Amino acid sequence: MRNTIQRQLVLDAVRELKDHPTADEVYQHIASTNPSVSRATVYRNLKQLSESGEIKLRRISGSAERYDHIQTNHYHARCIKCGAICDLELPYLDHLEESVRDNSGFKLFGHDLTFYGLCKECAAKAEEKTEGKKQ
Amino acid sequence: MRNTIQRQLVLDAVRELKDHPTADEVYQHIASTNPSVSRATVYRNLKQLSESGEIKLRRISGSAERYDHIQTNHYHARCIKCGAICDLELPYLDHLEESVRDNSGFKLFGHDLTFYGLCKECAAKAEEKTEGKKQ
DNA sequence: GTTGATGCAAATGGTTTGCATAAGG
DNA sequence: CCTTATGCAAACCATTTGCATCAAC
């Protein structure tokens, strides 16, 4: 793996953006200062960096793939209305795989768990609407 | 919701295919006997049928969306090599949302949980390879 | 007859790939 | 120098949408 400026830009962007950005968010961030960097390069580097373990790929159901500078396992919630993604505080279910009764012969390595619901803002708006109808 | 032949074809296909098919698999199945039915109609009907509760939308991380004639909650495993999807026997974690310490203000409705690993066949192939290298 | 559903094609969003060129080791 | 990485455009996959037409009710 070669040490290119593009790779460094990608790594820095993921770290700066913090909030598990999508590939496109990473690209936009980089493009704002380095417009010559191509989208394909961003995608390729995100994939490589996550495979080498420098960043973490997060598969969040209902959303594009995301990349996280944080390595520790934790879960996320997705707002079904605005798409916001939020870290949750829930102990990681470390040994969930072991409790699967495996009639299928699958060799399990891990799991992806995503909660869904309404974020604070969208829940508030929904509340407003309901109130409006009552009156 | 109107009772069209296309809607019935979609519903029948999901029931016949059983193994939580993707929209495209449903389309291919229908197209083999009714080539005039359009992809868009299949997508629209899958969405409507899942919203009305006649079939169940399954979001499986790393895979296209799938539709299931089975309504009961259960989890799935995805093979990281061949993409196979398999039902798992694991009690549904009914009240998982309640154990989330909600500092984010999210109003949680449910969760999507997908396991990943190697299916029986792919695990066997991987085993073969390793054995080959040893000798 | 109204209205909702269909078929088509085009548009979208997210991601990957082929290929010639450029740059890291 | 050799080989990997880049930039570009095009391809790809999954899904949605605009619109004129058609078929349920």
PDB file of N, CA and C in Angstrom, chain A residues 56 59-62 65 77-80 84-93 96-97 99-120 123 127, chain B residues 56 59-62 65 77-80 84-93 96-97 99-120 123 127:
ATOM      1  N   LYS A  56     -13.055   2.076   9.837  1.00  0.00           N
ATOM      2  CA  LYS A  56     -14.018   0.972   9.941  1.00  0.00           C
ATOM      3  C   LYS A  56     -15.209   1.208   9.021  1.00  0.00           C
ATOM      4  N   ARG A  59     -21.879  -0.832   7.918  1.00  0.00           N
ATOM      5  CA  ARG A  59     -23.055  -1.105   7.107  1.00  0.00           C
ATOM      6  C   ARG A  59     -24.279  -0.772   7.936  1.00  0.00           C
ATOM      7  N   ILE A  60     -24.986   0.256   7.528  1.00  0.00           N
ATOM      8  CA  ILE A  60     -26.142   0.706   8.288  1.00  0.00           C
ATOM      9  C   ILE A  60     -27.374   0.525   7.423  1.00  0.00           C
ATOM     10  N   SER A  61     -28.270  -0.325   7.850  1.00  0.00           N
ATOM     11  CA  SER A  61     -29.385  -0.705   6.989  1.00  0.00           C
ATOM     12  C   SER A  61     -30.208   0.512   6.579  1.00  0.00           C
ATOM     13  N   GLY A  62     -30.498   0.609   5.323  1.00  0.00           N
ATOM     14  CA  GLY A  62     -31.292   1.720   4.818  1.00  0.00           C
ATOM     15  C   GLY A  62     -30.479   2.944   4.462  1.00  0.00           C
ATOM     16  N   GLU A  65     -23.164   3.055   2.503  1.00  0.00           N
ATOM     17  CA  GLU A  65     -22.094   2.600   3.392  1.00  0.00           C
ATOM     18  C   GLU A  65     -21.388   3.802   4.001  1.00  0.00           C
ATOM     19  N   ALA A  77     -28.486   4.218  15.135  1.00  0.00           N
ATOM     20  CA  ALA A  77     -29.905   4.378  14.815  1.00  0.00           C
ATOM     21  C   ALA A  77     -30.024   5.256  13.577  1.00  0.00           C
ATOM     22  N   ARG A  78     -30.964   4.906  12.731  1.00  0.00           N
ATOM     23  CA  ARG A  78     -31.223   5.688  11.528  1.00  0.00           C
ATOM     24  C   ARG A  78     -32.617   6.280  11.605  1.00  0.00           C
ATOM     25  N   CYS A  79     -32.720   7.575  11.320  1.00  0.00           N
ATOM     26  CA  CYS A  79     -34.033   8.221  11.304  1.00  0.00           C
ATOM     27  C   CYS A  79     -34.732   7.887   9.993  1.00  0.00           C
ATOM     28  N   ILE A  80     -35.928   7.317  10.095  1.00  0.00           N
ATOM     29  CA  ILE A  80     -36.629   6.878   8.889  1.00  0.00           C
ATOM     30  C   ILE A  80     -37.156   8.065   8.102  1.00  0.00           C
ATOM     31  N   ALA A  84     -30.872  10.769   9.342  1.00  0.00           N
ATOM     32  CA  ALA A  84     -29.787  11.011  10.299  1.00  0.00           C
ATOM     33  C   ALA A  84     -29.322   9.699  10.932  1.00  0.00           C
ATOM     34  N   ILE A  85     -28.020   9.613  11.168  1.00  0.00           N
ATOM     35  CA  ILE A  85     -27.430   8.431  11.801  1.00  0.00           C
ATOM     36  C   ILE A  85     -26.844   8.853  13.130  1.00  0.00           C
ATOM     37  N   CYS A  86     -27.121   8.065  14.150  1.00  0.00           N
ATOM     38  CA  CYS A  86     -26.694   8.442  15.486  1.00  0.00           C
ATOM     39  C   CYS A  86     -26.082   7.251  16.218  1.00  0.00           C
ATOM     40  N   ASP A  87     -25.000   7.480  16.927  1.00  0.00           N
ATOM     41  CA  ASP A  87     -24.421   6.413  17.752  1.00  0.00           C
ATOM     42  C   ASP A  87     -25.348   6.111  18.917  1.00  0.00           C
ATOM     43  N   LEU A  88     -25.429   4.867  19.287  1.00  0.00           N
ATOM     44  CA  LEU A  88     -26.269   4.488  20.424  1.00  0.00           C
ATOM     45  C   LEU A  88     -25.411   3.931  21.553  1.00  0.00           C
ATOM     46  N   GLU A  89     -25.915   4.079  22.744  1.00  0.00           N
ATOM     47  CA  GLU A  89     -25.248   3.453  23.877  1.00  0.00           C
ATOM     48  C   GLU A  89     -25.978   2.175  24.222  1.00  0.00           C
ATOM     49  N   LEU A  90     -25.392   1.108  23.769  1.00  0.00           N
ATOM     50  CA  LEU A  90     -25.939  -0.211  24.070  1.00  0.00           C
ATOM     51  C   LEU A  90     -24.731  -1.121  24.089  1.00  0.00           C
ATOM     52  N   PRO A  91     -24.567  -1.887  25.166  1.00  0.00           N
ATOM     53  CA  PRO A  91     -23.397  -2.777  25.207  1.00  0.00           C
ATOM     54  C   PRO A  91     -23.369  -3.624  23.944  1.00  0.00           C
ATOM     55  N   TYR A  92     -22.192  -3.789  23.355  1.00  0.00           N
ATOM     56  CA  TYR A  92     -22.072  -4.579  22.147  1.00  0.00           C
ATOM     57  C   TYR A  92     -22.373  -6.044  22.460  1.00  0.00           C
ATOM     58  N   LEU A  93     -23.177  -6.655  21.637  1.00  0.00           N
ATOM     59  CA  LEU A  93     -23.591  -8.041  21.886  1.00  0.00           C
ATOM     60  C   LEU A  93     -22.516  -8.979  21.336  1.00  0.00           C
ATOM     61  N   LEU A  96     -23.134 -12.835  20.333  1.00  0.00           N
ATOM     62  CA  LEU A  96     -24.432 -13.130  19.737  1.00  0.00           C
ATOM     63  C   LEU A  96     -24.338 -14.313  18.783  1.00  0.00           C
ATOM     64  N   GLU A  97     -23.261 -14.372  18.041  1.00  0.00           N
ATOM     65  CA  GLU A  97     -23.101 -15.438  17.051  1.00  0.00           C
ATOM     66  C   GLU A  97     -23.181 -16.823  17.700  1.00  0.00           C
ATOM     67  N   SER A  99     -24.991 -17.802  20.088  1.00  0.00           N
ATOM     68  CA  SER A  99     -26.320 -18.257  20.484  1.00  0.00           C
ATOM     69  C   SER A  99     -27.204 -18.643  19.295  1.00  0.00           C
ATOM     70  N   VAL A 100     -26.643 -18.529  18.090  1.00  0.00           N
ATOM     71  CA  VAL A 100     -27.399 -18.959  16.918  1.00  0.00           C
ATOM     72  C   VAL A 100     -27.358 -20.472  16.830  1.00  0.00           C
ATOM     73  N   ARG A 101     -28.521 -21.081  16.797  1.00  0.00           N
ATOM     74  CA  ARG A 101     -28.531 -22.528  16.585  1.00  0.00           C
ATOM     75  C   ARG A 101     -28.340 -22.739  15.094  1.00  0.00           C
ATOM     76  N   ASP A 102     -27.227 -23.309  14.760  1.00  0.00           N
ATOM     77  CA  ASP A 102     -26.787 -23.233  13.380  1.00  0.00           C
ATOM     78  C   ASP A 102     -27.130 -24.497  12.614  1.00  0.00           C
ATOM     79  N   ASN A 103     -28.357 -24.521  12.157  1.00  0.00           N
ATOM     80  CA  ASN A 103     -28.784 -25.657  11.342  1.00  0.00           C
ATOM     81  C   ASN A 103     -28.367 -25.485   9.885  1.00  0.00           C
ATOM     82  N   SER A 104     -27.843 -24.310   9.580  1.00  0.00           N
ATOM     83  CA  SER A 104     -27.562 -23.976   8.189  1.00  0.00           C
ATOM     84  C   SER A 104     -26.124 -24.302   7.794  1.00  0.00           C
ATOM     85  N   GLY A 105     -25.272 -24.547   8.757  1.00  0.00           N
ATOM     86  CA  GLY A 105     -23.873 -24.797   8.451  1.00  0.00           C
ATOM     87  C   GLY A 105     -23.071 -23.536   8.225  1.00  0.00           C
ATOM     88  N   PHE A 106     -23.661 -22.395   8.467  1.00  0.00           N
ATOM     89  CA  PHE A 106     -22.952 -21.126   8.323  1.00  0.00           C
ATOM     90  C   PHE A 106     -21.838 -21.007   9.359  1.00  0.00           C
ATOM     91  N   LYS A 107     -20.721 -20.464   8.927  1.00  0.00           N
ATOM     92  CA  LYS A 107     -19.641 -20.110   9.849  1.00  0.00           C
ATOM     93  C   LYS A 107     -19.742 -18.610  10.077  1.00  0.00           C
ATOM     94  N   LEU A 108     -20.231 -18.199  11.216  1.00  0.00           N
ATOM     95  CA  LEU A 108     -20.520 -16.782  11.431  1.00  0.00           C
ATOM     96  C   LEU A 108     -19.314 -16.026  11.974  1.00  0.00           C
ATOM     97  N   PHE A 109     -19.115 -14.825  11.453  1.00  0.00           N
ATOM     98  CA  PHE A 109     -17.990 -14.003  11.889  1.00  0.00           C
ATOM     99  C   PHE A 109     -18.431 -12.786  12.694  1.00  0.00           C
ATOM    100  N   GLY A 110     -19.610 -12.278  12.394  1.00  0.00           N
ATOM    101  CA  GLY A 110     -20.036 -11.063  13.082  1.00  0.00           C
ATOM    102  C   GLY A 110     -21.452 -10.689  12.689  1.00  0.00           C
ATOM    103  N   HIS A 111     -21.872  -9.509  13.103  1.00  0.00           N
ATOM    104  CA  HIS A 111     -23.230  -9.086  12.792  1.00  0.00           C
ATOM    105  C   HIS A 111     -23.297  -7.578  12.618  1.00  0.00           C
ATOM    106  N   ASP A 112     -24.323  -7.161  11.896  1.00  0.00           N
ATOM    107  CA  ASP A 112     -24.624  -5.738  11.727  1.00  0.00           C
ATOM    108  C   ASP A 112     -25.990  -5.491  12.340  1.00  0.00           C
ATOM    109  N   LEU A 113     -26.056  -4.553  13.245  1.00  0.00           N
ATOM    110  CA  LEU A 113     -27.329  -4.256  13.907  1.00  0.00           C
ATOM    111  C   LEU A 113     -27.613  -2.770  13.785  1.00  0.00           C
ATOM    112  N   THR A 114     -28.732  -2.447  13.188  1.00  0.00           N
ATOM    113  CA  THR A 114     -29.135  -1.055  13.044  1.00  0.00           C
ATOM    114  C   THR A 114     -30.540  -0.870  13.589  1.00  0.00           C
ATOM    115  N   PHE A 115     -30.701   0.120  14.426  1.00  0.00           N
ATOM    116  CA  PHE A 115     -32.036   0.467  14.920  1.00  0.00           C
ATOM    117  C   PHE A 115     -32.632   1.522  14.000  1.00  0.00           C
ATOM    118  N   TYR A 116     -33.951   1.583  13.963  1.00  0.00           N
ATOM    119  CA  TYR A 116     -34.562   2.649  13.188  1.00  0.00           C
ATOM    120  C   TYR A 116     -35.680   3.288  13.992  1.00  0.00           C
ATOM    121  N   GLY A 117     -35.966   4.529  13.637  1.00  0.00           N
ATOM    122  CA  GLY A 117     -36.988   5.261  14.372  1.00  0.00           C
ATOM    123  C   GLY A 117     -36.987   6.715  13.940  1.00  0.00           C
ATOM    124  N   LEU A 118     -37.426   7.582  14.829  1.00  0.00           N
ATOM    125  CA  LEU A 118     -37.444   9.005  14.516  1.00  0.00           C
ATOM    126  C   LEU A 118     -36.431   9.723  15.400  1.00  0.00           C
ATOM    127  N   CYS A 119     -35.632  10.565  14.777  1.00  0.00           N
ATOM    128  CA  CYS A 119     -34.682  11.340  15.562  1.00  0.00           C
ATOM    129  C   CYS A 119     -35.441  12.420  16.346  1.00  0.00           C
ATOM    130  N   LYS A 120     -34.763  13.014  17.293  1.00  0.00           N
ATOM    131  CA  LYS A 120     -35.346  14.031  18.161  1.00  0.00           C
ATOM    132  C   LYS A 120     -36.178  15.049  17.372  1.00  0.00           C
ATOM    133  N   ALA A 123     -39.184  13.536  15.458  1.00  0.00           N
ATOM    134  CA  ALA A 123     -40.203  13.116  16.426  1.00  0.00           C
ATOM    135  C   ALA A 123     -40.985  14.339  16.915  1.00  0.00           C
ATOM    136  N   GLU A 127     -44.959  15.135  16.440  1.00  0.00           N
ATOM    137  CA  GLU A 127     -45.755  15.464  17.629  1.00  0.00           C
ATOM    138  C   GLU A 127     -46.608  16.707  17.368  1.00  0.00           C
TER     139      GLU A 127
ATOM    140  N   LYS B  56     -43.396  -9.032   3.665  1.00  0.00           N
ATOM    141  CA  LYS B  56     -42.514  -8.314   4.586  1.00  0.00           C
ATOM    142  C   LYS B  56     -41.224  -7.907   3.890  1.00  0.00           C
ATOM    143  N   ARG B  59     -34.581  -5.846   5.228  1.00  0.00           N
ATOM    144  CA  ARG B  59     -33.338  -5.140   4.952  1.00  0.00           C
ATOM    145  C   ARG B  59     -32.200  -5.989   5.475  1.00  0.00           C
ATOM    146  N   ILE B  60     -31.400  -6.489   4.569  1.00  0.00           N
ATOM    147  CA  ILE B  60     -30.311  -7.378   4.944  1.00  0.00           C
ATOM    148  C   ILE B  60     -29.010  -6.706   4.559  1.00  0.00           C
ATOM    149  N   SER B  61     -28.191  -6.402   5.547  1.00  0.00           N
ATOM    150  CA  SER B  61     -27.002  -5.580   5.298  1.00  0.00           C
ATOM    151  C   SER B  61     -26.088  -6.237   4.268  1.00  0.00           C
ATOM    152  N   GLY B  62     -25.651  -5.474   3.303  1.00  0.00           N
ATOM    153  CA  GLY B  62     -24.768  -5.978   2.266  1.00  0.00           C
ATOM    154  C   GLY B  62     -25.484  -6.616   1.101  1.00  0.00           C
ATOM    155  N   GLU B  65     -32.547  -5.114  -1.202  1.00  0.00           N
ATOM    156  CA  GLU B  65     -33.725  -5.346  -0.369  1.00  0.00           C
ATOM    157  C   GLU B  65     -34.417  -6.635  -0.802  1.00  0.00           C
ATOM    158  N   ALA B  77     -28.539 -14.646   7.858  1.00  0.00           N
ATOM    159  CA  ALA B  77     -27.089 -14.615   7.667  1.00  0.00           C
ATOM    160  C   ALA B  77     -26.804 -14.442   6.183  1.00  0.00           C
ATOM    161  N   ARG B  78     -25.786 -13.649   5.894  1.00  0.00           N
ATOM    162  CA  ARG B  78     -25.363 -13.434   4.507  1.00  0.00           C
ATOM    163  C   ARG B  78     -23.957 -13.985   4.331  1.00  0.00           C
ATOM    164  N   CYS B  79     -23.767 -14.732   3.272  1.00  0.00           N
ATOM    165  CA  CYS B  79     -22.433 -15.259   2.966  1.00  0.00           C
ATOM    166  C   CYS B  79     -21.623 -14.159   2.300  1.00  0.00           C
ATOM    167  N   ILE B  80     -20.475 -13.846   2.887  1.00  0.00           N
ATOM    168  CA  ILE B  80     -19.656 -12.742   2.375  1.00  0.00           C
ATOM    169  C   ILE B  80     -18.985 -13.118   1.058  1.00  0.00           C
ATOM    170  N   ALA B  84     -25.245 -15.706  -0.530  1.00  0.00           N
ATOM    171  CA  ALA B  84     -26.410 -16.486  -0.107  1.00  0.00           C
ATOM    172  C   ALA B  84     -27.009 -15.932   1.182  1.00  0.00           C
ATOM    173  N   ILE B  85     -28.322 -15.974   1.272  1.00  0.00           N
ATOM    174  CA  ILE B  85     -29.029 -15.502   2.468  1.00  0.00           C
ATOM    175  C   ILE B  85     -29.743 -16.684   3.103  1.00  0.00           C
ATOM    176  N   CYS B  86     -29.616 -16.802   4.394  1.00  0.00           N
ATOM    177  CA  CYS B  86     -30.152 -17.962   5.080  1.00  0.00           C
ATOM    178  C   CYS B  86     -30.897 -17.534   6.339  1.00  0.00           C
ATOM    179  N   ASP B  87     -32.036 -18.161   6.605  1.00  0.00           N
ATOM    180  CA  ASP B  87     -32.748 -17.906   7.857  1.00  0.00           C
ATOM    181  C   ASP B  87     -31.966 -18.496   9.021  1.00  0.00           C
ATOM    182  N   LEU B  88     -31.984 -17.808  10.136  1.00  0.00           N
ATOM    183  CA  LEU B  88     -31.295 -18.314  11.316  1.00  0.00           C
ATOM    184  C   LEU B  88     -32.292 -18.626  12.412  1.00  0.00           C
ATOM    185  N   GLU B  89     -31.912 -19.555  13.245  1.00  0.00           N
ATOM    186  CA  GLU B  89     -32.733 -19.831  14.422  1.00  0.00           C
ATOM    187  C   GLU B  89     -32.111 -19.137  15.616  1.00  0.00           C
ATOM    188  N   LEU B  90     -32.689 -18.026  15.952  1.00  0.00           N
ATOM    189  CA  LEU B  90     -32.230 -17.265  17.107  1.00  0.00           C
ATOM    190  C   LEU B  90     -33.473 -16.550  17.596  1.00  0.00           C
ATOM    191  N   PRO B  91     -33.781 -16.680  18.879  1.00  0.00           N
ATOM    192  CA  PRO B  91     -34.991 -16.010  19.375  1.00  0.00           C
ATOM    193  C   PRO B  91     -34.933 -14.533  19.011  1.00  0.00           C
ATOM    194  N   TYR B  92     -36.025 -13.991  18.560  1.00  0.00           N
ATOM    195  CA  TYR B  92     -36.065 -12.577  18.188  1.00  0.00           C
ATOM    196  C   TYR B  92     -35.878 -11.717  19.426  1.00  0.00           C
ATOM    197  N   LEU B  93     -35.020 -10.725  19.314  1.00  0.00           N
ATOM    198  CA  LEU B  93     -34.697  -9.871  20.460  1.00  0.00           C
ATOM    199  C   LEU B  93     -35.745  -8.772  20.557  1.00  0.00           C
ATOM    200  N   LEU B  96     -35.195  -5.257  22.456  1.00  0.00           N
ATOM    201  CA  LEU B  96     -33.846  -4.704  22.366  1.00  0.00           C
ATOM    202  C   LEU B  96     -33.864  -3.180  22.442  1.00  0.00           C
ATOM    203  N   GLU B  97     -34.875  -2.579  21.827  1.00  0.00           N
ATOM    204  CA  GLU B  97     -34.963  -1.114  21.795  1.00  0.00           C
ATOM    205  C   GLU B  97     -35.005  -0.538  23.210  1.00  0.00           C
ATOM    206  N   SER B  99     -33.516  -1.485  25.824  1.00  0.00           N
ATOM    207  CA  SER B  99     -32.249  -1.477  26.568  1.00  0.00           C
ATOM    208  C   SER B  99     -31.266  -0.430  26.041  1.00  0.00           C
ATOM    209  N   VAL B 100     -31.680   0.310  25.032  1.00  0.00           N
ATOM    210  CA  VAL B 100     -30.818   1.383  24.535  1.00  0.00           C
ATOM    211  C   VAL B 100     -30.918   2.575  25.469  1.00  0.00           C
ATOM    212  N   ARG B 101     -29.769   3.004  25.979  1.00  0.00           N
ATOM    213  CA  ARG B 101     -29.805   4.201  26.797  1.00  0.00           C
ATOM    214  C   ARG B 101     -29.822   5.377  25.844  1.00  0.00           C
ATOM    215  N   ASP B 102     -30.916   6.054  25.854  1.00  0.00           N
ATOM    216  CA  ASP B 102     -31.213   6.954  24.758  1.00  0.00           C
ATOM    217  C   ASP B 102     -30.829   8.388  25.079  1.00  0.00           C
ATOM    218  N   ASN B 103     -29.547   8.661  24.890  1.00  0.00           N
ATOM    219  CA  ASN B 103     -29.067  10.020  25.101  1.00  0.00           C
ATOM    220  C   ASN B 103     -29.306  10.881  23.864  1.00  0.00           C
ATOM    221  N   SER B 104     -29.752  10.253  22.803  1.00  0.00           N
ATOM    222  CA  SER B 104     -29.864  10.954  21.532  1.00  0.00           C
ATOM    223  C   SER B 104     -31.263  11.519  21.296  1.00  0.00           C
ATOM    224  N   GLY B 105     -32.228  11.078  22.075  1.00  0.00           N
ATOM    225  CA  GLY B 105     -33.599  11.524  21.881  1.00  0.00           C
ATOM    226  C   GLY B 105     -34.328  10.783  20.777  1.00  0.00           C
ATOM    227  N   PHE B 106     -33.723   9.742  20.243  1.00  0.00           N
ATOM    228  CA  PHE B 106     -34.361   8.933  19.212  1.00  0.00           C
ATOM    229  C   PHE B 106     -35.577   8.208  19.775  1.00  0.00           C
ATOM    230  N   LYS B 107     -36.605   8.150  18.964  1.00  0.00           N
ATOM    231  CA  LYS B 107     -37.767   7.318  19.285  1.00  0.00           C
ATOM    232  C   LYS B 107     -37.656   6.051  18.453  1.00  0.00           C
ATOM    233  N   LEU B 108     -37.243   4.967  19.067  1.00  0.00           N
ATOM    234  CA  LEU B 108     -36.924   3.747  18.306  1.00  0.00           C
ATOM    235  C   LEU B 108     -38.163   2.889  18.078  1.00  0.00           C
ATOM    236  N   PHE B 109     -38.254   2.361  16.868  1.00  0.00           N
ATOM    237  CA  PHE B 109     -39.388   1.503  16.506  1.00  0.00           C
ATOM    238  C   PHE B 109     -39.000   0.039  16.348  1.00  0.00           C
ATOM    239  N   GLY B 110     -37.773  -0.198  15.914  1.00  0.00           N
ATOM    240  CA  GLY B 110     -37.375  -1.580  15.660  1.00  0.00           C
ATOM    241  C   GLY B 110     -35.916  -1.647  15.266  1.00  0.00           C
ATOM    242  N   HIS B 111     -35.499  -2.811  14.828  1.00  0.00           N
ATOM    243  CA  HIS B 111     -34.097  -2.971  14.464  1.00  0.00           C
ATOM    244  C   HIS B 111     -33.935  -3.972  13.326  1.00  0.00           C
ATOM    245  N   ASP B 112     -32.825  -3.858  12.629  1.00  0.00           N
ATOM    246  CA  ASP B 112     -32.444  -4.815  11.593  1.00  0.00           C
ATOM    247  C   ASP B 112     -31.140  -5.460  12.029  1.00  0.00           C
ATOM    248  N   LEU B 113     -31.140  -6.768  12.091  1.00  0.00           N
ATOM    249  CA  LEU B 113     -29.938  -7.490  12.516  1.00  0.00           C
ATOM    250  C   LEU B 113     -29.580  -8.523  11.460  1.00  0.00           C
ATOM    251  N   THR B 114     -28.385  -8.407  10.922  1.00  0.00           N
ATOM    252  CA  THR B 114     -27.915  -9.374   9.926  1.00  0.00           C
ATOM    253  C   THR B 114     -26.570  -9.930  10.351  1.00  0.00           C
ATOM    254  N   PHE B 115     -26.447 -11.230  10.331  1.00  0.00           N
ATOM    255  CA  PHE B 115     -25.164 -11.869  10.598  1.00  0.00           C
ATOM    256  C   PHE B 115     -24.422 -12.056   9.281  1.00  0.00           C
ATOM    257  N   TYR B 116     -23.116 -12.124   9.361  1.00  0.00           N
ATOM    258  CA  TYR B 116     -22.371 -12.434   8.140  1.00  0.00           C
ATOM    259  C   TYR B 116     -21.308 -13.477   8.427  1.00  0.00           C
ATOM    260  N   GLY B 117     -20.944 -14.180   7.377  1.00  0.00           N
ATOM    261  CA  GLY B 117     -19.972 -15.253   7.522  1.00  0.00           C
ATOM    262  C   GLY B 117     -19.867 -16.032   6.238  1.00  0.00           C
ATOM    263  N   LEU B 118     -19.493 -17.292   6.357  1.00  0.00           N
ATOM    264  CA  LEU B 118     -19.379 -18.140   5.166  1.00  0.00           C
ATOM    265  C   LEU B 118     -20.451 -19.225   5.223  1.00  0.00           C
ATOM    266  N   CYS B 119     -21.133 -19.406   4.110  1.00  0.00           N
ATOM    267  CA  CYS B 119     -22.124 -20.470   4.054  1.00  0.00           C
ATOM    268  C   CYS B 119     -21.403 -21.817   4.000  1.00  0.00           C
ATOM    269  N   LYS B 120     -22.158 -22.860   4.219  1.00  0.00           N
ATOM    270  CA  LYS B 120     -21.623 -24.218   4.246  1.00  0.00           C
ATOM    271  C   LYS B 120     -20.667 -24.472   3.075  1.00  0.00           C
ATOM    272  N   ALA B 123     -17.532 -22.189   3.003  1.00  0.00           N
ATOM    273  CA  ALA B 123     -16.653 -22.571   4.113  1.00  0.00           C
ATOM    274  C   ALA B 123     -15.877 -23.833   3.737  1.00  0.00           C
ATOM    275  N   GLU B 127     -11.810 -24.261   3.277  1.00  0.00           N
ATOM    276  CA  GLU B 127     -11.135 -25.331   4.014  1.00  0.00           C
ATOM    277  C   GLU B 127     -10.210 -26.109   3.070  1.00  0.00           C
TER     278      GLU B 127
END
